[in-house]
Coordinates of C-alpha atoms in Angstrom, one line a residue:
Chain A
M25 CA 16.8 21.0 -35.6
T26 CA 14.1 22.1 -33.3
P27 CA 15.0 24.8 -31.4
P28 CA 15.6 24.6 -27.4
P29 CA 12.3 25.0 -25.3
Q30 CA 11.9 28.7 -23.9
S31 CA 12.1 26.5 -20.6
L32 CA 11.9 22.9 -19.3
L33 CA 9.5 21.8 -16.3
P34 CA 11.1 18.5 -15.8
D35 CA 9.6 15.6 -13.4
A36 CA 11.6 13.8 -10.5
D37 CA 12.8 11.0 -12.8
V38 CA 14.2 13.5 -15.3
I39 CA 16.1 15.2 -13.2
I40 CA 17.9 11.8 -11.8
Y41 CA 18.4 10.4 -15.1
A42 CA 20.1 13.7 -16.4
H43 CA 22.0 13.6 -13.4
K44 CA 22.9 10.1 -13.8
I45 CA 23.9 10.2 -17.3
K46 CA 25.8 13.7 -16.6
V47 CA 23.6 16.2 -18.9
W48 CA 22.1 18.3 -16.2
S49 CA 24.9 20.7 -16.0
V50 CA 24.7 21.6 -20.0
L51 CA 21.0 21.4 -20.0
K52 CA 21.1 24.1 -17.0
E53 CA 23.1 26.7 -19.2
K54 CA 21.5 26.0 -22.3
V55 CA 17.8 25.8 -21.3
R56 CA 16.1 27.5 -18.3
I57 CA 14.7 25.0 -15.7
V58 CA 11.9 25.4 -13.8
V59 CA 11.5 22.7 -11.0
P60 CA 7.7 22.2 -9.5
S61 CA 7.8 23.2 -5.9
V62 CA 6.9 19.6 -4.6
I63 CA 10.0 18.2 -6.1
L64 CA 11.9 20.9 -5.0
H65 CA 10.8 20.8 -1.2
K66 CA 9.4 17.7 -0.7
E67 CA 11.2 15.1 -2.4
A68 CA 14.8 14.2 -1.6
I69 CA 16.2 13.1 -4.7
Y70 CA 19.4 11.2 -5.5
S71 CA 21.5 10.5 -8.2
E72 CA 23.4 7.6 -8.6
T73 CA 26.9 8.1 -10.1
D74 CA 29.6 5.2 -9.7
A75 CA 27.5 3.0 -7.8
E76 CA 26.9 5.5 -5.3
W77 CA 23.8 7.8 -4.5
T78 CA 24.1 11.6 -3.7
Q79 CA 21.5 14.2 -2.9
I80 CA 20.9 16.4 -5.7
D81 CA 21.1 19.7 -3.9
L82 CA 18.3 21.5 -6.3
P83 CA 17.1 23.9 -3.4
G84 CA 20.9 25.2 -3.4
Q85 CA 21.0 25.3 -7.4
V86 CA 18.0 27.9 -6.7
A87 CA 19.6 29.6 -4.6
R88 CA 22.5 30.3 -7.0
G89 CA 19.9 30.9 -9.8
E90 CA 21.0 28.1 -11.6
I91 CA 17.7 26.7 -11.8
A92 CA 14.2 28.4 -10.6
E93 CA 11.1 27.1 -8.5
I94 CA 7.8 27.2 -9.4
G95 CA 4.8 26.2 -7.7
A96 CA 1.0 25.6 -7.8
T97 CA -2.0 27.0 -5.9
T98 CA -4.4 24.4 -4.3
K99 CA -7.2 25.9 -6.7
E100 CA -4.9 25.1 -10.0
I101 CA -4.2 21.4 -9.1
N102 CA -8.3 20.9 -7.9
E103 CA -8.7 22.6 -11.3
V104 CA -6.6 19.5 -13.3
L105 CA -8.1 16.9 -10.9
S106 CA -11.6 18.3 -11.7
K107 CA -10.5 17.0 -15.2
F108 CA -10.0 13.6 -14.3
D109 CA -12.3 10.9 -13.4
V110 CA -11.5 8.7 -10.4
V111 CA -8.8 6.4 -11.9
A112 CA -7.1 9.2 -13.3
R113 CA -7.0 11.6 -10.6
E114 CA -5.3 8.7 -8.1
A115 CA -2.6 7.9 -10.9
L116 CA -0.4 11.0 -10.9
H117 CA 1.8 12.3 -7.8
I118 CA 1.4 15.6 -6.5
G119 CA 4.6 16.8 -8.2
E120 CA 3.2 15.9 -11.6
L121 CA -0.2 17.2 -10.8
E122 CA 1.7 20.6 -10.0
A123 CA 3.2 20.5 -13.3
L124 CA 0.1 19.8 -15.3
A125 CA -1.6 22.8 -13.2
L126 CA 1.0 24.7 -14.5
L127 CA 0.6 24.3 -18.1
L128 CA -3.1 24.2 -17.8
S129 CA -3.3 27.6 -15.5
G130 CA -0.9 28.9 -18.4
R131 CA 1.4 30.1 -15.5
A132 CA 3.9 28.2 -17.1
A133 CA 3.7 29.7 -20.7
G134 CA 6.3 28.3 -23.0
A135 CA 7.5 25.6 -20.5
L136 CA 7.6 22.1 -21.9
F137 CA 6.9 19.4 -19.6
C138 CA 9.6 17.0 -19.5
S139 CA 8.5 13.3 -18.3
A140 CA 9.5 10.0 -19.1
D141 CA 6.2 8.0 -17.1
K142 CA 3.5 6.6 -19.3
A143 CA 0.4 8.0 -16.7
A144 CA 2.0 11.5 -16.8
I145 CA 2.8 11.6 -20.3
Q146 CA -1.0 10.5 -21.3
S147 CA -2.4 12.4 -18.8
L148 CA -1.1 15.4 -20.6
A149 CA -2.3 14.2 -23.8
L150 CA -5.4 13.6 -21.9
L151 CA -5.6 17.5 -20.7
G152 CA -5.2 18.4 -24.3
L153 CA -1.9 19.6 -23.8
S154 CA 0.4 17.4 -26.0
E155 CA 2.3 20.1 -27.3
Q156 CA 3.5 21.3 -24.1
G157 CA 5.7 18.1 -23.8
V158 CA 8.7 17.0 -24.7
S159 CA 11.1 13.8 -24.2
L160 CA 14.4 14.1 -22.6
E161 CA 16.1 12.9 -26.0
G162 CA 14.2 16.1 -27.8
V163 CA 15.6 18.6 -25.5
L164 CA 18.9 16.8 -25.7
R165 CA 18.8 16.9 -29.6
S166 CA 17.4 20.7 -29.4
V167 CA 20.7 21.7 -27.7
G168 CA 23.1 19.1 -29.6
L169 CA 23.5 16.6 -27.2
S170 CA 23.0 13.1 -28.1
R171 CA 23.1 10.2 -25.8
P172 CA 22.2 6.7 -25.4
L173 CA 19.2 6.8 -23.7
Q174 CA 17.0 4.1 -21.6
H175 CA 13.6 3.7 -23.9
Q176 CA 11.6 5.6 -21.5
Y177 CA 13.4 8.7 -22.2
T178 CA 13.5 8.7 -25.8
E179 CA 11.3 10.4 -28.6
S180 CA 9.5 7.3 -29.6
Y181 CA 8.4 6.5 -26.4
F182 CA 6.8 9.6 -25.2
R183 CA 5.0 9.7 -28.9
R184 CA 3.9 6.6 -28.3
H185 CA 2.1 7.4 -25.0
I186 CA 1.1 10.7 -26.2
G187 CA -0.8 9.1 -28.9
I188 CA -2.2 6.7 -26.7
G189 CA -3.6 9.8 -24.3
K190 CA -5.0 11.3 -27.4
E191 CA -6.8 8.3 -28.0
R192 CA -7.9 7.9 -24.8
R193 CA -8.8 11.5 -24.8
I194 CA -11.5 10.9 -27.6
K195 CA -12.8 8.1 -26.2
G196 CA -13.4 10.0 -22.9
E197 CA -11.2 7.5 -21.0
G198 CA -9.9 9.0 -17.9
L199 CA -12.2 12.2 -18.3
A200 CA -14.4 13.5 -15.6
N201 CA -17.0 14.4 -18.2
K202 CA -16.7 12.1 -21.6
R203 CA -16.2 14.5 -24.3
L204 CA -18.5 14.3 -27.2
W205 CA -16.6 14.6 -30.1
Chain B
M1 CA -12.1 33.3 1.2
S2 CA -13.5 30.4 -1.6
E3 CA -15.5 27.8 -0.6
A4 CA -13.5 25.1 -1.6
A5 CA -10.6 26.7 0.7
Q6 CA -13.1 26.7 3.6
L7 CA -13.8 23.1 2.8
L8 CA -10.5 22.0 2.8
G9 CA -9.7 23.6 6.0
Q10 CA -12.5 21.6 7.8
R11 CA -10.8 18.2 6.5
I12 CA -7.2 19.6 7.5
R13 CA -9.0 20.4 10.7
V14 CA -10.6 16.9 11.2
G15 CA -7.7 15.0 10.1
R16 CA -5.7 17.2 12.6
E17 CA -8.6 15.8 15.4
R18 CA -8.6 12.7 14.8
F19 CA -4.2 12.3 15.8
G20 CA -5.1 15.0 18.7
F21 CA -2.9 16.9 17.4
T22 CA -3.3 20.6 18.6
Q23 CA -2.6 23.5 16.0
K24 CA 0.7 23.8 17.5
E25 CA 1.8 20.2 17.3
L26 CA 0.4 20.1 13.2
A27 CA 2.3 23.4 12.6
D28 CA 5.7 21.9 14.1
R29 CA 5.4 18.6 11.8
M30 CA 4.7 21.3 8.7
G31 CA 7.4 23.4 9.6
F32 CA 5.3 26.6 10.0
A33 CA 6.9 29.3 12.3
S34 CA 3.4 29.3 14.1
H35 CA 0.3 27.9 15.0
Q36 CA -1.5 30.9 13.5
I37 CA -0.7 29.8 9.7
V38 CA -2.5 26.3 10.9
S39 CA -5.6 28.6 12.2
Q40 CA -5.9 30.7 9.2
I41 CA -5.5 27.6 6.7
E42 CA -8.7 25.5 8.6
K43 CA -10.4 28.6 8.4
G44 CA -10.0 29.0 4.7
E45 CA -7.9 32.4 5.4
R46 CA -4.7 31.2 3.7
E47 CA -4.0 29.2 0.3
L48 CA -1.7 26.5 0.4
K49 CA 0.8 25.7 -1.8
A50 CA 1.5 22.4 -3.6
W51 CA 4.3 21.4 -1.7
E52 CA 2.5 22.4 1.7
L53 CA -0.7 20.1 0.6
A54 CA 1.8 17.4 -0.1
Q55 CA 3.2 17.8 3.1
L56 CA 0.1 18.1 4.8
S57 CA -1.1 14.7 3.1
R58 CA 1.8 12.8 4.6
V59 CA 1.5 14.3 8.1
L60 CA -2.1 13.3 8.2
H61 CA -2.2 10.2 6.1
I62 CA -4.9 11.5 3.9
S63 CA -4.6 11.2 -0.2
V64 CA -4.2 14.7 -1.8
V65 CA -7.3 13.8 -3.6
D66 CA -9.4 13.1 -0.6
L67 CA -7.9 16.3 0.9
L68 CA -9.2 18.2 -1.7
S69 CA -12.3 16.5 -2.5
G70 CA -13.2 14.3 0.3
T71 CA -16.1 14.5 2.7
V72 CA -15.4 16.3 5.3
A73 CA -17.2 14.3 8.6
E74 CA -17.2 10.8 6.8
P75 CA -16.2 8.5 9.9
E76 CA -13.0 6.3 9.4
P77 CA -13.8 2.8 9.6
V78 CA -13.5 1.0 12.8
V79 CA -9.6 -0.9 13.5
L80 CA -10.6 -3.8 15.7
W81 CA -7.3 -4.6 17.7
R82 CA -6.9 -7.6 20.2
K83 CA -4.7 -5.2 22.1
Q84 CA -5.1 -1.5 22.1
P85 CA -1.8 0.4 20.8
Q86 CA -0.4 2.3 23.8
T87 CA 0.6 5.1 21.6
N88 CA -0.3 6.9 18.4
K89 CA -3.4 4.7 18.2
S90 CA -5.2 7.2 15.8
E91 CA -2.0 7.2 13.6
K92 CA -1.1 3.9 13.7
E93 CA -4.7 3.1 12.1
A94 CA -4.8 5.9 9.6
I95 CA -1.3 4.7 8.6
F96 CA -3.1 0.8 8.1
L97 CA -6.6 2.4 7.0
Q98 CA -4.4 4.2 4.1
R99 CA -2.8 0.9 2.6
C100 CA -6.1 -0.7 3.1
R101 CA -7.6 2.3 0.1
R102 CA -4.6 1.5 -1.6
Y103 CA -4.4 -1.6 -1.9
H104 CA -8.0 -1.8 -3.2
F105 CA -7.6 1.0 -5.7
V106 CA -5.2 -0.7 -7.1
E107 CA -7.5 -4.2 -6.8
Q108 CA -10.2 -2.3 -8.9
V109 CA -7.5 -0.7 -11.5
V110 CA -5.8 -4.0 -12.5
G111 CA -9.7 -5.9 -12.0
T112 CA -8.9 -8.6 -9.6
N113 CA -12.2 -9.5 -7.7
A114 CA -12.3 -12.3 -4.5
R115 CA -13.6 -15.2 -5.8
L116 CA -15.5 -16.4 -3.0
S117 CA -17.5 -14.3 -0.2
L118 CA -16.6 -14.5 3.4
P119 CA -19.0 -16.6 5.1
S120 CA -21.0 -15.0 7.8
I121 CA -23.6 -15.4 11.0
K122 CA -25.9 -13.9 12.5
K123 CA -25.7 -15.0 16.1
D124 CA -24.1 -12.7 18.5
S125 CA -20.8 -14.2 20.6
L126 CA -23.1 -14.5 23.5
S127 CA -25.0 -17.2 22.1
L128 CA -22.7 -18.8 19.6
T129 CA -21.4 -22.2 21.0
F130 CA -18.7 -24.2 20.4
S131 CA -20.4 -26.2 17.5
D132 CA -21.0 -23.5 15.9
V133 CA -18.0 -22.1 15.7
D134 CA -16.8 -25.9 14.8
R135 CA -19.2 -26.1 12.3
L136 CA -17.9 -22.9 11.1
A137 CA -14.3 -23.5 11.2
Q138 CA -14.7 -26.7 9.3
D139 CA -17.0 -25.1 6.6
L140 CA -14.8 -22.6 5.7
R141 CA -11.6 -24.9 5.6
R142 CA -13.4 -26.9 3.1
M143 CA -14.7 -24.0 1.0
L144 CA -10.7 -22.6 0.8
D145 CA -9.9 -26.4 0.4
L146 CA -7.0 -26.0 3.0
G147 CA -6.2 -29.4 2.7
A148 CA -4.7 -31.4 5.8
R149 CA -2.4 -28.7 7.2
P150 CA -4.7 -25.5 6.9
A151 CA -2.2 -23.3 8.4
I152 CA 0.3 -23.4 5.3
S153 CA -2.3 -22.4 2.7
L154 CA -5.1 -20.5 5.0
I155 CA -3.5 -16.8 4.3
P156 CA -2.9 -17.0 0.5
A157 CA -6.1 -18.7 0.3
A158 CA -8.0 -16.1 2.1
E159 CA -6.3 -13.4 0.2
E160 CA -6.8 -15.0 -3.7
Y161 CA -10.0 -16.5 -2.9
L162 CA -11.9 -14.2 0.1
G163 CA -9.8 -10.9 -1.2
I164 CA -8.5 -10.3 2.4
Q165 CA -6.0 -7.9 2.5
V166 CA -3.4 -9.0 4.7
W167 CA -0.5 -6.7 5.9
Y168 CA 2.6 -6.8 8.3
E169 CA 4.0 -4.3 10.4
D170 CA 6.3 -5.0 13.7
L171 CA 3.4 -3.7 16.3
E172 CA 5.8 -4.3 19.5
E173 CA 4.2 -4.0 22.4
D174 CA 0.5 -3.5 20.5
G175 CA 0.1 -7.4 20.3
S176 CA -0.6 -9.7 17.6
G177 CA -2.9 -8.2 15.5
A178 CA -6.0 -6.5 14.3
S179 CA -8.8 -6.5 11.7
A180 CA -10.9 -3.9 9.8
R181 CA -13.3 -3.8 7.5
G182 CA -14.5 -1.1 5.4
S183 CA -15.2 0.3 1.8
F184 CA -11.8 -1.6 1.0
G185 CA -13.2 -4.6 1.6
C186 CA -11.6 -6.9 4.6
A187 CA -7.9 -6.4 6.1
V188 CA -6.0 -8.1 8.9
L189 CA -2.7 -6.6 10.3
L190 CA -0.8 -9.2 12.0
N191 CA 2.9 -8.7 14.1
S192 CA 5.5 -9.1 11.7
A193 CA 8.0 -9.5 14.5
E194 CA 5.5 -12.8 15.6
A195 CA 6.8 -16.5 14.7
P196 CA 5.6 -17.4 11.3
W197 CA 3.5 -19.9 13.6
R198 CA 2.0 -17.5 15.8
R199 CA 0.9 -15.5 13.0
N200 CA -1.0 -18.0 11.6
Y201 CA -3.0 -18.4 14.5
S202 CA -3.2 -14.4 14.9
F203 CA -4.3 -14.7 11.1
A204 CA -7.3 -17.4 12.0
H205 CA -8.1 -15.2 14.8
E206 CA -9.0 -12.5 13.1
L207 CA -10.7 -13.7 10.7
F208 CA -13.3 -15.0 13.1
H209 CA -13.6 -11.5 13.7
L210 CA -13.9 -10.5 10.3
I211 CA -16.7 -13.1 10.0
T212 CA -18.5 -12.3 12.8
W213 CA -18.1 -8.2 12.2
N214 CA -21.7 -7.4 11.6
A215 CA -23.0 -9.9 14.5
I216 CA -20.7 -8.6 17.1
S217 CA -20.3 -5.1 16.2
P218 CA -16.0 -3.9 16.9
E219 CA -18.4 -0.6 18.7
S220 CA -19.7 -3.5 21.3
L221 CA -16.5 -5.5 21.4
E222 CA -14.7 -2.0 22.5
K223 CA -17.5 -1.1 24.8
D224 CA -18.5 -4.2 26.9
R225 CA -15.4 -6.1 28.0
R226 CA -17.9 -9.5 28.8
V227 CA -18.6 -9.5 24.9
F228 CA -14.8 -8.6 24.1
E229 CA -13.4 -11.7 26.3
R230 CA -16.0 -14.1 25.2
A231 CA -15.8 -13.2 21.3
E232 CA -12.0 -13.4 22.0
H233 CA -12.6 -16.8 23.7
I234 CA -14.7 -18.0 20.6
A235 CA -12.0 -16.8 18.0
E236 CA -9.3 -18.8 19.9
Q237 CA -11.5 -21.8 19.4
F238 CA -12.2 -21.1 16.1
A239 CA -8.6 -20.7 15.2
S240 CA -7.8 -23.8 16.9
V241 CA -10.5 -26.1 15.1
L242 CA -9.6 -24.3 11.8
L243 CA -5.8 -24.8 11.5
L244 CA -5.8 -28.2 13.7
P245 CA -8.5 -30.3 11.8
A246 CA -9.5 -32.9 14.5
D247 CA -9.1 -36.3 11.8
E248 CA -5.7 -35.1 10.7
L249 CA -4.4 -34.3 14.3
L250 CA -5.5 -37.5 15.8
V251 CA -4.0 -40.1 13.1
E252 CA -1.0 -37.8 13.5
L253 CA -0.7 -37.7 17.2
D254 CA -1.4 -42.0 17.3
S255 CA 1.6 -42.0 14.9
Q256 CA 4.0 -40.3 17.4
I257 CA 2.4 -42.5 20.3
K258 CA 5.2 -45.5 21.4
A259 CA 4.3 -47.9 24.2
G260 CA 1.5 -45.7 25.2
Q261 CA 3.8 -42.5 25.7
I262 CA 4.1 -39.5 23.3
Y263 CA 7.6 -38.0 23.8
Y264 CA 8.5 -34.2 23.5
D265 CA 10.6 -33.9 20.0
G266 CA 7.5 -36.0 18.5
L267 CA 5.1 -33.1 19.7
V268 CA 7.3 -30.4 18.7
T269 CA 7.6 -31.7 15.4
L270 CA 3.8 -32.1 15.0
A271 CA 2.9 -28.2 15.8
R272 CA 5.7 -27.6 13.3
E273 CA 4.3 -29.8 10.7
F274 CA 0.7 -27.8 11.1
D275 CA 2.4 -24.6 11.7
V276 CA 1.0 -23.7 14.7
S277 CA 2.8 -22.7 18.1
T278 CA 3.2 -26.1 20.5
G279 CA 1.0 -24.4 22.9
A280 CA -1.4 -24.2 20.3
L281 CA -0.8 -27.8 19.6
L282 CA -1.1 -28.9 23.3
W283 CA -4.2 -26.9 24.2
R284 CA -6.1 -28.7 20.9
C285 CA -5.0 -32.0 22.3
V286 CA -7.2 -30.4 25.5
N287 CA -10.1 -29.8 23.3
L288 CA -9.6 -33.2 21.6
N289 CA -9.9 -35.1 25.3
R290 CA -6.2 -36.5 24.6
L291 CA -4.3 -34.2 27.6
S292 CA -5.8 -32.6 30.7
A293 CA -4.9 -29.3 31.3
E294 CA -2.7 -30.0 34.2
A295 CA -0.5 -31.8 32.0
V296 CA 0.0 -29.0 29.2
K297 CA 0.7 -26.6 31.8
R298 CA 3.1 -28.8 33.0
I299 CA 4.5 -29.6 29.7
L300 CA 4.9 -25.5 28.8
A301 CA 6.6 -24.9 31.8
D302 CA 9.5 -27.7 31.5
A303 CA 12.5 -26.3 30.7
D304 CA 13.7 -29.5 28.6
F305 CA 10.4 -29.4 26.4
Q306 CA 10.9 -25.3 26.0
K307 CA 14.8 -26.5 24.8
I308 CA 13.3 -29.0 22.2
D309 CA 10.7 -26.4 21.2
R310 CA 13.1 -23.4 20.5
A311 CA 15.7 -26.1 18.6
T312 CA 13.6 -26.5 16.1
M313 CA 12.6 -22.8 15.7
H314 CA 15.3 -21.4 13.3
A315 CA 14.9 -23.8 10.3
H316 CA 11.2 -23.0 10.2
W317 CA 11.3 -19.3 10.9
W318 CA 10.4 -16.6 8.0
N319 CA 10.1 -13.0 8.2
P320 CA 7.3 -11.6 6.0
P321 CA 8.0 -9.0 3.2
P322 CA 7.7 -5.4 4.2
L323 CA 4.6 -4.8 2.4
P324 CA 2.2 -7.9 0.9
E325 CA 3.7 -9.6 -2.3
R326 CA -0.1 -9.5 -3.9
Y327 CA -0.2 -5.6 -3.4
V328 CA 2.9 -4.8 -4.5
F329 CA 2.1 -7.2 -7.9
M330 CA -1.0 -5.1 -8.3
A331 CA 0.9 -2.1 -7.4
F332 CA 2.9 -3.3 -10.6
M333 CA 0.4 -3.9 -12.8
A334 CA -1.4 -0.6 -12.3
Y335 CA 2.0 1.1 -13.3
Q336 CA 2.4 -1.3 -15.9
Q337 CA -0.9 0.0 -17.4
A338 CA -0.1 3.7 -16.7
K339 CA -3.1 4.0 -13.7
L340 CA -0.3 4.8 -11.7
S341 CA 2.9 7.3 -12.4
R342 CA 6.3 5.8 -11.1
S343 CA 6.3 8.4 -8.6
K344 CA 2.9 7.2 -7.3
L345 CA 3.9 3.9 -7.5
A346 CA 7.0 4.7 -5.1
E347 CA 4.9 6.6 -2.8
Y348 CA 2.1 3.4 -3.0
L349 CA 5.3 1.2 -1.9
E350 CA 6.2 3.6 0.6
V351 CA 9.9 4.0 -1.0
P352 CA 11.7 7.0 -2.1
I353 CA 11.7 7.0 -5.9
T354 CA 15.3 6.3 -5.8
K355 CA 15.2 3.1 -4.4
L356 CA 11.8 2.1 -6.5
T357 CA 14.1 -0.4 -8.9
D358 CA 16.1 -2.1 -6.2
F359 CA 12.2 -2.3 -4.1
L360 CA 10.8 -4.1 -6.9
L361 CA 13.8 -6.5 -8.0
Q362 CA 13.4 -8.1 -4.4
Y363 CA 9.5 -8.9 -5.6
G364 CA 11.3 -10.4 -8.7
L365 CA 9.9 -7.1 -11.0
D366 CA 11.6 -4.9 -13.0
D367 CA 10.3 -1.5 -13.7
R368 CA 13.2 -1.0 -16.5
E369 CA 11.4 -3.0 -18.6
D370 CA 9.0 -2.4 -21.1
Y371 CA 5.6 -4.3 -21.3
Q372 CA 4.1 -2.7 -23.6
I373 CA 6.2 -4.0 -26.5
K374 CA 3.5 -4.7 -29.9
I375 CA 4.6 -7.2 -32.3
P376 CA 2.5 -7.7 -35.6
W377 CA 0.9 -11.1 -35.7
Q378 CA 0.0 -12.8 -38.7
S379 CA -3.3 -14.5 -38.3
E380 CA -4.6 -17.7 -40.3
L381 CA -6.7 -15.9 -42.1
G382 CA -3.9 -13.7 -42.9
A383 CA -5.3 -11.1 -41.6
T384 CA -2.4 -8.9 -39.5
T385 CA -3.5 -8.1 -35.9
T386 CA -1.2 -6.8 -32.7
V387 CA -0.4 -8.3 -29.8
E388 CA 0.4 -6.3 -26.6
A389 CA 3.1 -8.2 -24.7

């Protein structure tokens, strides 16, 4: 079994879904979770349980030391944007850009970006950071949890879009300066 | 203090001044403790955190990408209002223009292009004759193949064939609509609170402004009251001719005449059938020499006529969706093609990410489905190819 990541950098959808399938608490115990500042401060995210939406109190969890906040600077965001062409630049939400910026700058060393979004996963590979990403299924498995998941949270979905991202990187699709090899 | 931070500061200052915000007002909207923080940011002396950048992008209605890499003093396209907004004009325009840019982006990435070009005219409003306007309206009706009831298909045809963006917003006291032309193409903003038949007319009116955008510049319309009034008058004439073709209308009017008289309910039925207001129909009758202006004023003021008119409205009333269907579809296609992330799609569709699925379902779209499933396909020659669904 693959060991759990040192820390996990989840995107908003993963946080919401992990709450929905009731694995967030276990994840928090087993893995250090660092949440990008944009998600923490600017996204009012809710979880759907028993057909009711309740707000997820991420700032409260940070205050209690259950999860940590991590924030990128404007310079780091700019660095990520400079790698992409005009279309790829517009594809991502600032929360996703922040996560990628933290990985690219090395300030989130050891953290794995956990996303279920094809554009974000492909962008990870486009930046040459394929090894710094993980599917929710992969993380759950690494901490000994197994759940039936929606397809976009599965390992196969993640791998498929990492593959597409790698292919795009080779072709230079989405990159500001096309690679020559 | 880096050059990038200084440039970002300048863009923030320009964005703030566009809305007429003081540094204190922006600080309040940002939740900063003091206006000095804004001052430091604008001077490039304080680096912004990512979440502050996200907040600024929302407050100033400028995308993060434009904040970080846009041109500092790029002039904003002019928005031509039929009636100038009494409050928050700059903010209303900024929201409208940001939507237009997003619409254009998704059009570009999914590869849709207007199939026809909007006609243009060179004469200015003061030298345009009514026969010029008649000809223009008739040509456009033919070009878009609008048929005998043009109002019914005008907006969808303009969206599809001319690539005109059509947005709806409850404009309350700010009139019937506005139009804009920019790098994003042509766009019209209509008042969603108005009756559908009023919106059709407003759209035709705004279409005239888009056609004459270069001949009668929005700047001249804003500066010169005489030019503005003349242009408005001609735009009304254009809308009337476009939506109420003389040949079709006269045939229908004749069919309603019984013993040399026409009944109120006949007129109202015709208005609903042509999808225009009763006022627009009656004034077109004046234009076609079938009624006098005095008679029209009398009819419109008659309580019985108003009662019949009102009674038919409910069955023909419809409210536009919160965002244009075409825009939502294209944004969704961009998402499917991984050109927009799900969070970005939610931002484009102006809904919280947790409400995105429900919002899309209203448009018949389901983001829980994977449309990228590949299946092996055996071709006739025996070679295996792959098909993407």
